Short mmCIF file of C-alpha atoms in Angstrom, two decimals:
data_model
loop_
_atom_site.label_atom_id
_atom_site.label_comp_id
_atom_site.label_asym_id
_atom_site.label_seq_id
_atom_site.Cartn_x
_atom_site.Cartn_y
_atom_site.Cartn_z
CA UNK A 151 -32.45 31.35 7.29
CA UNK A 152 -29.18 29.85 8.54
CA UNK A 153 -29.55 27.24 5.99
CA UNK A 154 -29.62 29.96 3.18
CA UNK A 155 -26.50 31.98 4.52
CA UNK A 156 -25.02 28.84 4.90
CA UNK A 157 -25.55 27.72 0.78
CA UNK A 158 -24.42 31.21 -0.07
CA UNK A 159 -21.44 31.52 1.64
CA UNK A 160 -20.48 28.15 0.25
CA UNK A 161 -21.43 29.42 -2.96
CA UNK A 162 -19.10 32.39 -2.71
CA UNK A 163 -16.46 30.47 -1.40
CA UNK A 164 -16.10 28.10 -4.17
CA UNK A 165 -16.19 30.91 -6.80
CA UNK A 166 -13.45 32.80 -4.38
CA UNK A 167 -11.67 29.66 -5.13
CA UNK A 168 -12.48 29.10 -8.98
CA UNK A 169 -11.16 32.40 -9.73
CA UNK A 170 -7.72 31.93 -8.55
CA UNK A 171 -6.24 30.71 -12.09
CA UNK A 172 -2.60 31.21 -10.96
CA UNK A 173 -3.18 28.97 -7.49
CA UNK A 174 -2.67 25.62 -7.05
CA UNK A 175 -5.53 24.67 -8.50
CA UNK A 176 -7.10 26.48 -11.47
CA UNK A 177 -10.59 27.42 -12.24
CA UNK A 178 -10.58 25.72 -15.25
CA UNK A 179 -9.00 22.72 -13.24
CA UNK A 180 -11.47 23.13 -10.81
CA UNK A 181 -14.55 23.00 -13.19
CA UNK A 182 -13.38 20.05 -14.31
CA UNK A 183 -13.14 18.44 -10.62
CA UNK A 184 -16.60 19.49 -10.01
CA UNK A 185 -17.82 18.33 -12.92
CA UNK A 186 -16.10 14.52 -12.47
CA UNK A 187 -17.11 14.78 -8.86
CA UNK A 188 -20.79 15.29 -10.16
CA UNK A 189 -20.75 11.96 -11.58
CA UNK A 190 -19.42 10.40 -8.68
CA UNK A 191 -18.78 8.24 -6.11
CA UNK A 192 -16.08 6.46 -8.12
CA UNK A 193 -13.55 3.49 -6.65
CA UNK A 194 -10.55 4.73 -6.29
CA UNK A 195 -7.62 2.43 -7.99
CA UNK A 196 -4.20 3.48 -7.03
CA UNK A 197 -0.95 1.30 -8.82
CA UNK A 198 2.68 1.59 -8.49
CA UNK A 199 3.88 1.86 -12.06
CA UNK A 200 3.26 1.86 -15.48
CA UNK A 201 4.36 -2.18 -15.63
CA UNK A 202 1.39 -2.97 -13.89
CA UNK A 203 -1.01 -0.30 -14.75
CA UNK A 204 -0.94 -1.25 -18.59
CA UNK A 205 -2.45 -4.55 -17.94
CA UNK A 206 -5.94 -3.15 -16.36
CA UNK A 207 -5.75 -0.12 -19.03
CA UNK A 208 -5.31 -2.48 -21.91
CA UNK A 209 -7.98 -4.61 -20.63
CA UNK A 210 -11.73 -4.74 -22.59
CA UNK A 211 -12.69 -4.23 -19.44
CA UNK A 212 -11.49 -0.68 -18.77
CA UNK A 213 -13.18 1.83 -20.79
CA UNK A 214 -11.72 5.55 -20.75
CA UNK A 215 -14.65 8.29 -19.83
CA UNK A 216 -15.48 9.80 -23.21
CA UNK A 217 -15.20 13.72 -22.91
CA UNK A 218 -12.81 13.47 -20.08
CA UNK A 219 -10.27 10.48 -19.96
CA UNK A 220 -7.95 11.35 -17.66
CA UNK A 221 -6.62 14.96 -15.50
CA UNK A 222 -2.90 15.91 -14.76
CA UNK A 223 -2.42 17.34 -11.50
CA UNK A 224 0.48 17.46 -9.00
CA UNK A 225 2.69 15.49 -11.22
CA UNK A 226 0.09 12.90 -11.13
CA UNK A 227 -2.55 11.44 -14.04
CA UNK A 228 -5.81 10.32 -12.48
CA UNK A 229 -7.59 8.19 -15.30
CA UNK A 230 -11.29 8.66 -15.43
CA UNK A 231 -13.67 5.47 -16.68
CA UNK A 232 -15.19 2.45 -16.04
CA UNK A 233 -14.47 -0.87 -15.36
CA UNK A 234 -16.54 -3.72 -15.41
CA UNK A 235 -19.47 -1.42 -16.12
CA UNK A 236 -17.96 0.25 -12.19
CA UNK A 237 -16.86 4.37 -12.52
CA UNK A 238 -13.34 3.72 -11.07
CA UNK A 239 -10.39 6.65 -10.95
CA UNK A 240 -6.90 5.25 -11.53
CA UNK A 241 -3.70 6.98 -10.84
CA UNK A 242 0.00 5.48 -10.55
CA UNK A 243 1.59 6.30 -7.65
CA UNK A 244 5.42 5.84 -8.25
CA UNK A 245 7.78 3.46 -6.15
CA UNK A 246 7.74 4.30 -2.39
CA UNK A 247 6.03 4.69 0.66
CA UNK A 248 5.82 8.23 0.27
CA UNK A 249 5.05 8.56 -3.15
CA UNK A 250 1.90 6.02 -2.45
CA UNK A 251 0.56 7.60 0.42
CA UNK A 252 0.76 11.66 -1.81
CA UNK A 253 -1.04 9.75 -4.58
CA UNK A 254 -4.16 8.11 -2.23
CA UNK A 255 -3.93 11.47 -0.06
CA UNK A 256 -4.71 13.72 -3.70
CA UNK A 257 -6.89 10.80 -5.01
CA UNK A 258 -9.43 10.98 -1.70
CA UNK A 259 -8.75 15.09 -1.46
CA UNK A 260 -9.47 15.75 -5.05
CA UNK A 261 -12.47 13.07 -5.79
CA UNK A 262 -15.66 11.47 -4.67
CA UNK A 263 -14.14 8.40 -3.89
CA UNK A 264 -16.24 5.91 -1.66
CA UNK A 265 -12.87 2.96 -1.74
CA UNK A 266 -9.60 2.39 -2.68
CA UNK A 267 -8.25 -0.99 -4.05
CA UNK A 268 -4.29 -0.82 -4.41
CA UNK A 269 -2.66 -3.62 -6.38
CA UNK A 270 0.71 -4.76 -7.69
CA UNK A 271 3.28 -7.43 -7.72
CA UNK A 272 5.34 -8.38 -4.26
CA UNK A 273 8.07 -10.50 -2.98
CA UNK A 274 6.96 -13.59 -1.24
CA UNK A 275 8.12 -13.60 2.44
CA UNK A 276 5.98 -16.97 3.43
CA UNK A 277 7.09 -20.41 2.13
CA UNK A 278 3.42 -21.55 1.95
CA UNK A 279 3.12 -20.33 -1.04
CA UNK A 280 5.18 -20.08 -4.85
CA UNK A 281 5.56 -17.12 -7.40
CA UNK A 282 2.20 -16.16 -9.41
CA UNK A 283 0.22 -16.80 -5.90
CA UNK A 284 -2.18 -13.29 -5.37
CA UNK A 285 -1.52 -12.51 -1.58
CA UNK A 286 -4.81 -10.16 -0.11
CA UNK A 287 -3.71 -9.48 3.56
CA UNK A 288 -5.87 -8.83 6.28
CA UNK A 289 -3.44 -6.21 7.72
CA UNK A 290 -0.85 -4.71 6.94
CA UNK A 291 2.10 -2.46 8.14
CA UNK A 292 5.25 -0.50 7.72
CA UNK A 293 8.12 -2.16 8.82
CA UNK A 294 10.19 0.67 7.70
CA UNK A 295 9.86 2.91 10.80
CA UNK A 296 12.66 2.30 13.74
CA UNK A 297 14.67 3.28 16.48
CA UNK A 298 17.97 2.34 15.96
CA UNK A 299 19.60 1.47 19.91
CA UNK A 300 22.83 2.58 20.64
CA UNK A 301 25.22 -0.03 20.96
CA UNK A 302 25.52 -1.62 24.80
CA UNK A 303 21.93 -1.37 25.55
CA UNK A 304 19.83 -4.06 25.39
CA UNK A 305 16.26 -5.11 25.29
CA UNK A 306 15.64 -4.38 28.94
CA UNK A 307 17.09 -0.96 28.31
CA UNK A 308 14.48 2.28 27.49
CA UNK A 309 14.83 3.12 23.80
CA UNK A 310 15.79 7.32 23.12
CA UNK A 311 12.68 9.10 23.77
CA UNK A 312 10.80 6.29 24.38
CA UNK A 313 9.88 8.27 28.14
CA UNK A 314 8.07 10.85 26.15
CA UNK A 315 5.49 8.36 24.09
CA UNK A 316 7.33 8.98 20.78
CA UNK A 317 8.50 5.71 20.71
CA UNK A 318 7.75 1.70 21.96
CA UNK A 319 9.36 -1.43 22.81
CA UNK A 320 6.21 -3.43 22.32
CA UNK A 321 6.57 -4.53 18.64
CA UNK A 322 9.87 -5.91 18.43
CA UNK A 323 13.28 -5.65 17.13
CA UNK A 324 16.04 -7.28 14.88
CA UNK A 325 19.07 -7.91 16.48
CA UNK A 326 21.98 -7.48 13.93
CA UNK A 327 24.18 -9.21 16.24
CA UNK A 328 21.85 -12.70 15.25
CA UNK A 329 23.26 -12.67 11.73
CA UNK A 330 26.53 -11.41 12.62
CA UNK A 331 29.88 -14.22 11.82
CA UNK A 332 32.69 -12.06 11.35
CA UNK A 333 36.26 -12.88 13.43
CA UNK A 334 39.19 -10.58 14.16
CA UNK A 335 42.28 -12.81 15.75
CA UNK A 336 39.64 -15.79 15.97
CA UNK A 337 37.79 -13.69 18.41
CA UNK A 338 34.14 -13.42 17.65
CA UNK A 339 33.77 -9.45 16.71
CA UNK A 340 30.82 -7.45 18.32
CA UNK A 341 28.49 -6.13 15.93
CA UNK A 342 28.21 -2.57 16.73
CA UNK A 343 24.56 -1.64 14.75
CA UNK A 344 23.01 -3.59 17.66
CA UNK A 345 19.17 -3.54 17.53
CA UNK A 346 16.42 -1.71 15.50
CA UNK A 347 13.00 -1.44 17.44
CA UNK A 348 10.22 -1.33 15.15
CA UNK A 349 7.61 1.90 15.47
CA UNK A 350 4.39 2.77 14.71
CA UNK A 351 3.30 5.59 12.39
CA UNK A 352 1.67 8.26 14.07
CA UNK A 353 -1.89 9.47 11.87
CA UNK A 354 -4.28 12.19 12.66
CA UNK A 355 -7.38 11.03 11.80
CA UNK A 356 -10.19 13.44 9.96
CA UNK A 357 -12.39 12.38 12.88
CA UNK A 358 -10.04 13.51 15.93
CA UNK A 359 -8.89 16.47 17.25
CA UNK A 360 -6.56 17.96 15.16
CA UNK A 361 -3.13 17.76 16.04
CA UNK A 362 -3.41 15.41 18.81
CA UNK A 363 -1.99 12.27 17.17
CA UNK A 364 -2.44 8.07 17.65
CA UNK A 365 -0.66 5.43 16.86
CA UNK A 366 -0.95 2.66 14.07
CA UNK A 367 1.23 -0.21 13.49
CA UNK A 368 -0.99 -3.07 11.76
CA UNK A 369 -3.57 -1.23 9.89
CA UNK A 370 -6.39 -4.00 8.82
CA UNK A 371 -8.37 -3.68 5.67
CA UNK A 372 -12.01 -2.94 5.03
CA UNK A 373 -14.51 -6.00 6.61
CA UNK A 374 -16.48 -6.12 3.68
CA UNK A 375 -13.80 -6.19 1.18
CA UNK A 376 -11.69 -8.74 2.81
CA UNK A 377 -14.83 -11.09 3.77
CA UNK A 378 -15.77 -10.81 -0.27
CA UNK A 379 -12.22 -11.57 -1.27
CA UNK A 380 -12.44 -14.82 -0.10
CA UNK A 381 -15.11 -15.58 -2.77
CA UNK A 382 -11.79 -15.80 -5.27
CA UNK A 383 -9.83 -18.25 -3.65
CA UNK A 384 -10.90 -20.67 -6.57
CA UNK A 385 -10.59 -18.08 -9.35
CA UNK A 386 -8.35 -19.83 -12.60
CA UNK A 387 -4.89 -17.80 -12.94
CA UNK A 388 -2.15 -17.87 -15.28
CA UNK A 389 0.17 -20.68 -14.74
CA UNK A 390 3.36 -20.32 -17.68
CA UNK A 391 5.31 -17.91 -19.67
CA UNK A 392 5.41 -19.02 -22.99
CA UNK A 393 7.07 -22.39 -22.22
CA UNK A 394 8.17 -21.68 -19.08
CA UNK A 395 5.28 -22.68 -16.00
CA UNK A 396 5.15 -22.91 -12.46
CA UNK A 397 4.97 -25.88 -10.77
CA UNK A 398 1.47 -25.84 -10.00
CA UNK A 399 -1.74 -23.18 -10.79
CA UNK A 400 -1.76 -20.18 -8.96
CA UNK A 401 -4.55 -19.30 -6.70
CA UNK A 402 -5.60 -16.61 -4.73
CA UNK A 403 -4.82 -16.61 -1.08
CA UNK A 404 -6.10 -14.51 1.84
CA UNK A 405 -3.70 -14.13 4.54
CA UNK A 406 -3.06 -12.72 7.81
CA UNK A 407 -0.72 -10.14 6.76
CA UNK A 408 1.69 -8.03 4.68
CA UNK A 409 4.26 -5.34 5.28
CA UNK A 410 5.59 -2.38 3.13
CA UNK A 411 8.73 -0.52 3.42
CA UNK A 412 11.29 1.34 1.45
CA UNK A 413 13.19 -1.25 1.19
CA UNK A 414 13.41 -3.75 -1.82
CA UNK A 415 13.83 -7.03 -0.05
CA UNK A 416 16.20 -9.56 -2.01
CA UNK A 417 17.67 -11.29 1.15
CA UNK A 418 16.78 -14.38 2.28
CA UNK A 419 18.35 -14.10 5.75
CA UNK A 420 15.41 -10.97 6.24
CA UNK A 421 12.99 -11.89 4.08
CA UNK A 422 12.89 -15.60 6.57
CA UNK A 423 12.97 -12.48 9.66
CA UNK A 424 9.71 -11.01 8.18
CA UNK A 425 7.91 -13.87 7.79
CA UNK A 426 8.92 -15.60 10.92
CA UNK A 427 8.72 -12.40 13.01
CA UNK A 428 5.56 -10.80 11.56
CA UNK A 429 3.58 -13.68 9.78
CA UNK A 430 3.76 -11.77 6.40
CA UNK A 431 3.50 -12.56 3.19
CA UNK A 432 3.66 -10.19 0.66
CA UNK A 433 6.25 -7.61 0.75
CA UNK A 434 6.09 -4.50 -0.91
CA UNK A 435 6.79 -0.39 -1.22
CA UNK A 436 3.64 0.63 -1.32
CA UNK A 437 0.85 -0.74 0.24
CA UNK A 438 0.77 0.18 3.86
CA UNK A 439 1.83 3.71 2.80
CA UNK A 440 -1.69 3.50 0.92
CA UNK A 441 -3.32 2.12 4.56
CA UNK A 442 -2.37 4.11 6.98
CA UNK A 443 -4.03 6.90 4.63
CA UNK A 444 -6.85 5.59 3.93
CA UNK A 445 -6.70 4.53 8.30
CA UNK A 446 -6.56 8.30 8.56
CA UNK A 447 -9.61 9.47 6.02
CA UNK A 448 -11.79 6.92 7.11
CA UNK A 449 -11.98 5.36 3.37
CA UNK A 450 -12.66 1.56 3.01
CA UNK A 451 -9.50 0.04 1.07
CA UNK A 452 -8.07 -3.47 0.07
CA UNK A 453 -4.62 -4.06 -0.82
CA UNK A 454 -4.05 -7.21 -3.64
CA UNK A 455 -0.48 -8.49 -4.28
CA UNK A 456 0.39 -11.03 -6.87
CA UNK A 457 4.07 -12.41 -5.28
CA UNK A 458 6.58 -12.28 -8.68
CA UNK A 459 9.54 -13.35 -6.63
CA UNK A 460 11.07 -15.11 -3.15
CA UNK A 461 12.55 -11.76 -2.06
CA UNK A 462 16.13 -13.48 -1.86
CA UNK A 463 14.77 -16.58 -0.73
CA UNK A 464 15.85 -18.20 -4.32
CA UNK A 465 18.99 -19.30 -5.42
CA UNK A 466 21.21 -16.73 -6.17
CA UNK A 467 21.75 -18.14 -10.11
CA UNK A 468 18.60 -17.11 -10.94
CA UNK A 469 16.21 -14.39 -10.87
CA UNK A 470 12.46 -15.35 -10.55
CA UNK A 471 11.39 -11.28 -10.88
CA UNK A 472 12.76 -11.56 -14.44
CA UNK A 473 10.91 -14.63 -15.55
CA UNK A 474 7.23 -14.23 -13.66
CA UNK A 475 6.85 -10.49 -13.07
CA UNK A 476 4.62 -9.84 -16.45
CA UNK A 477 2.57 -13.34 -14.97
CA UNK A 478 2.02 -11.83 -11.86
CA UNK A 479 1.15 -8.28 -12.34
CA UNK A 480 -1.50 -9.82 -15.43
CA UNK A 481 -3.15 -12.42 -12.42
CA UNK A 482 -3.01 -9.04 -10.21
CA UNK A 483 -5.40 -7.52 -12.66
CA UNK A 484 -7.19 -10.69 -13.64
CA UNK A 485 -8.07 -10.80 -9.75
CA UNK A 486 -9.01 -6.69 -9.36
CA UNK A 487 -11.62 -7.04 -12.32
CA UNK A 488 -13.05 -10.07 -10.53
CA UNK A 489 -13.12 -8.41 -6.86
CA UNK A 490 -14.99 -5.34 -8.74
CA UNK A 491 -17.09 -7.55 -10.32
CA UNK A 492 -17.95 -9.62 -7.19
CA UNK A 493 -18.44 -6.51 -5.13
CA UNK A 494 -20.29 -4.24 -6.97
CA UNK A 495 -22.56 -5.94 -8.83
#
């Protein structure tokens, strides 16, 4: 009997919620959720822009779902189909942390979605390895979240708030004063932006109690994913723009780790500091935003990154993004259709 109350309050609910047409989400946009949702689970594909969305959309492999091929909501597009024979869900997310983690948060809210592969081009933070290179970190993080110290204090000294749990000294810091050479009267000058501490993100997970938050620095992928990822390392990629080629083949590579920040990194001096301090490799906008959501919902993901540039690590005469970005955001998609291929056949 419970079981019966149960399916019919449900039942009213939902059509409580269908018939608001001037809500946030229509009835009509509603029947249309249901009726994608019916089809489901789908993998969840979620890209920063258009300049590397177009190459999986263009692809033979992608094929649009035939009475519904895509639905606007929230600004967003979410591109219903298949690829490689897989019912996949595509949105783009837009440049940023935040726009990356709105776009997986209404992705996983909105649809049936049992994963989440995010993919895109990256500086390269780790000498190891050259431009056209597809990075797949085992973990990655936001290295965009600090606590900037007032100027005296040092690293023996408690951060601000740092007595209440809001913030930590056990990740690290950058001290400015490192990369600081300027003079006054021949007198080396104090550097008064002192240190940054780097935080953790605080998530509330679907699974805890709500409001009662943790704390998440290095968010690692799914097992699964990342163990079949390594099944690409010897995958053929695109070597040379029309006449132009890199010095050797690009292969896939699956590292330790990656970090994401608002930030576009074209310093060498930092980009050497995140590779030296963290042990990344790819760094991007996007990706951990994309993490720490899916950390939250409890939704497998994998983040790919094909590395387009040297994030300021080149010579400043030359810009490698210009030259290798269409290269690496095609080998970005040449590597998702593979991974889908690999895991889900």
């Amino acid at each position: 009997m419970g079981r019966v109350v149960g399916v019919l309050l449900l039942g009213w609910v939902m059509t409580m919620i269908m018939s608001i047409t001037n809500g946030a989400i229509s009835r009509h946009l509603m029947e249309n959720i249901c009726m994608i949702n019916n089809k489901g689970p789908y993998l969840g594909i979620v890209v920063p822009n258009t300049y590397e969305m177009n190459p999986l959309l263009r692809s033979s492999s992608f094929v649009p779902h035939p009475m519904l091929p895509y639905l606007d909501f929230a600004g967003r597009r979410f591109r219903i189909g298949t690829l490689e024979s897989r019912k996949v869900i595509v949105v783009m997310s837009g440049l940023s942390m935040l726009n990356a983690g709105i776009a997986t948060q209404l992705l996983l809210n909105l649809f049936k979605i049992e994963g989440v592969i995010h993919f895109g081009i990256a500086g390269n933070a780790n000498p190891e390895f050259q431009i056209g290179d597809v990075a797949i970190p085992h973990y990655w993080a936001h290295s965009g979240l600090w606590n900037w110290q007032r100027f005296g204090d040092g690293h023996d000294d408690e951060l601000a708030f740092e007595s209440n749990g809001d913030y930590t000294r056990k990740i690290g810091y950058l001290n400015f004063s490192k990369y600081e050479n300027g003079t006054t009267n021949n007198k080396y000058s104090d550097n008064l932006l002192n240190n940054v501490w780097y935080q953790p993100e605080e998530i509330f997970s679907i699974d805890g109690q709500p409001e009662i938050r943790q704390h998440a620095f290095w968010v690692p992928v799914d097992k699964l994913y990342f163990s079949l990822a390594g099944k690409l390392e010897n995958m053929a990629l695109e070597r040379c723009v029309n006449s132009t080629c890199l010095p050797r083949p690009p292969k896939v590579i699956r590292v330790e780790r990656g970090v994401s920040a608002n930030v576009l990194v074209d310093n060498g001096a930092y980009r050497d500091f995140l590779n030296s301090k963290f042990n990344a490799t790819p760094i991007d906008m996007e990706s951990a935003g994309v993490a720490l959501v899916c950390l939250q919902q409890r939704t497998p993901f994998i983040a790919i990154r094909a590395l387009s540039d040297l994030a300021g690590g080149g010579s400043s005469l030359s810009n490698e993004a210009s030259i290798f970005s269409s290269l690496a955001a095609q080998n970005a998609v040449n590597v998702v259709l593979r991974f889908i291929t690999l895991s889900f056949s």
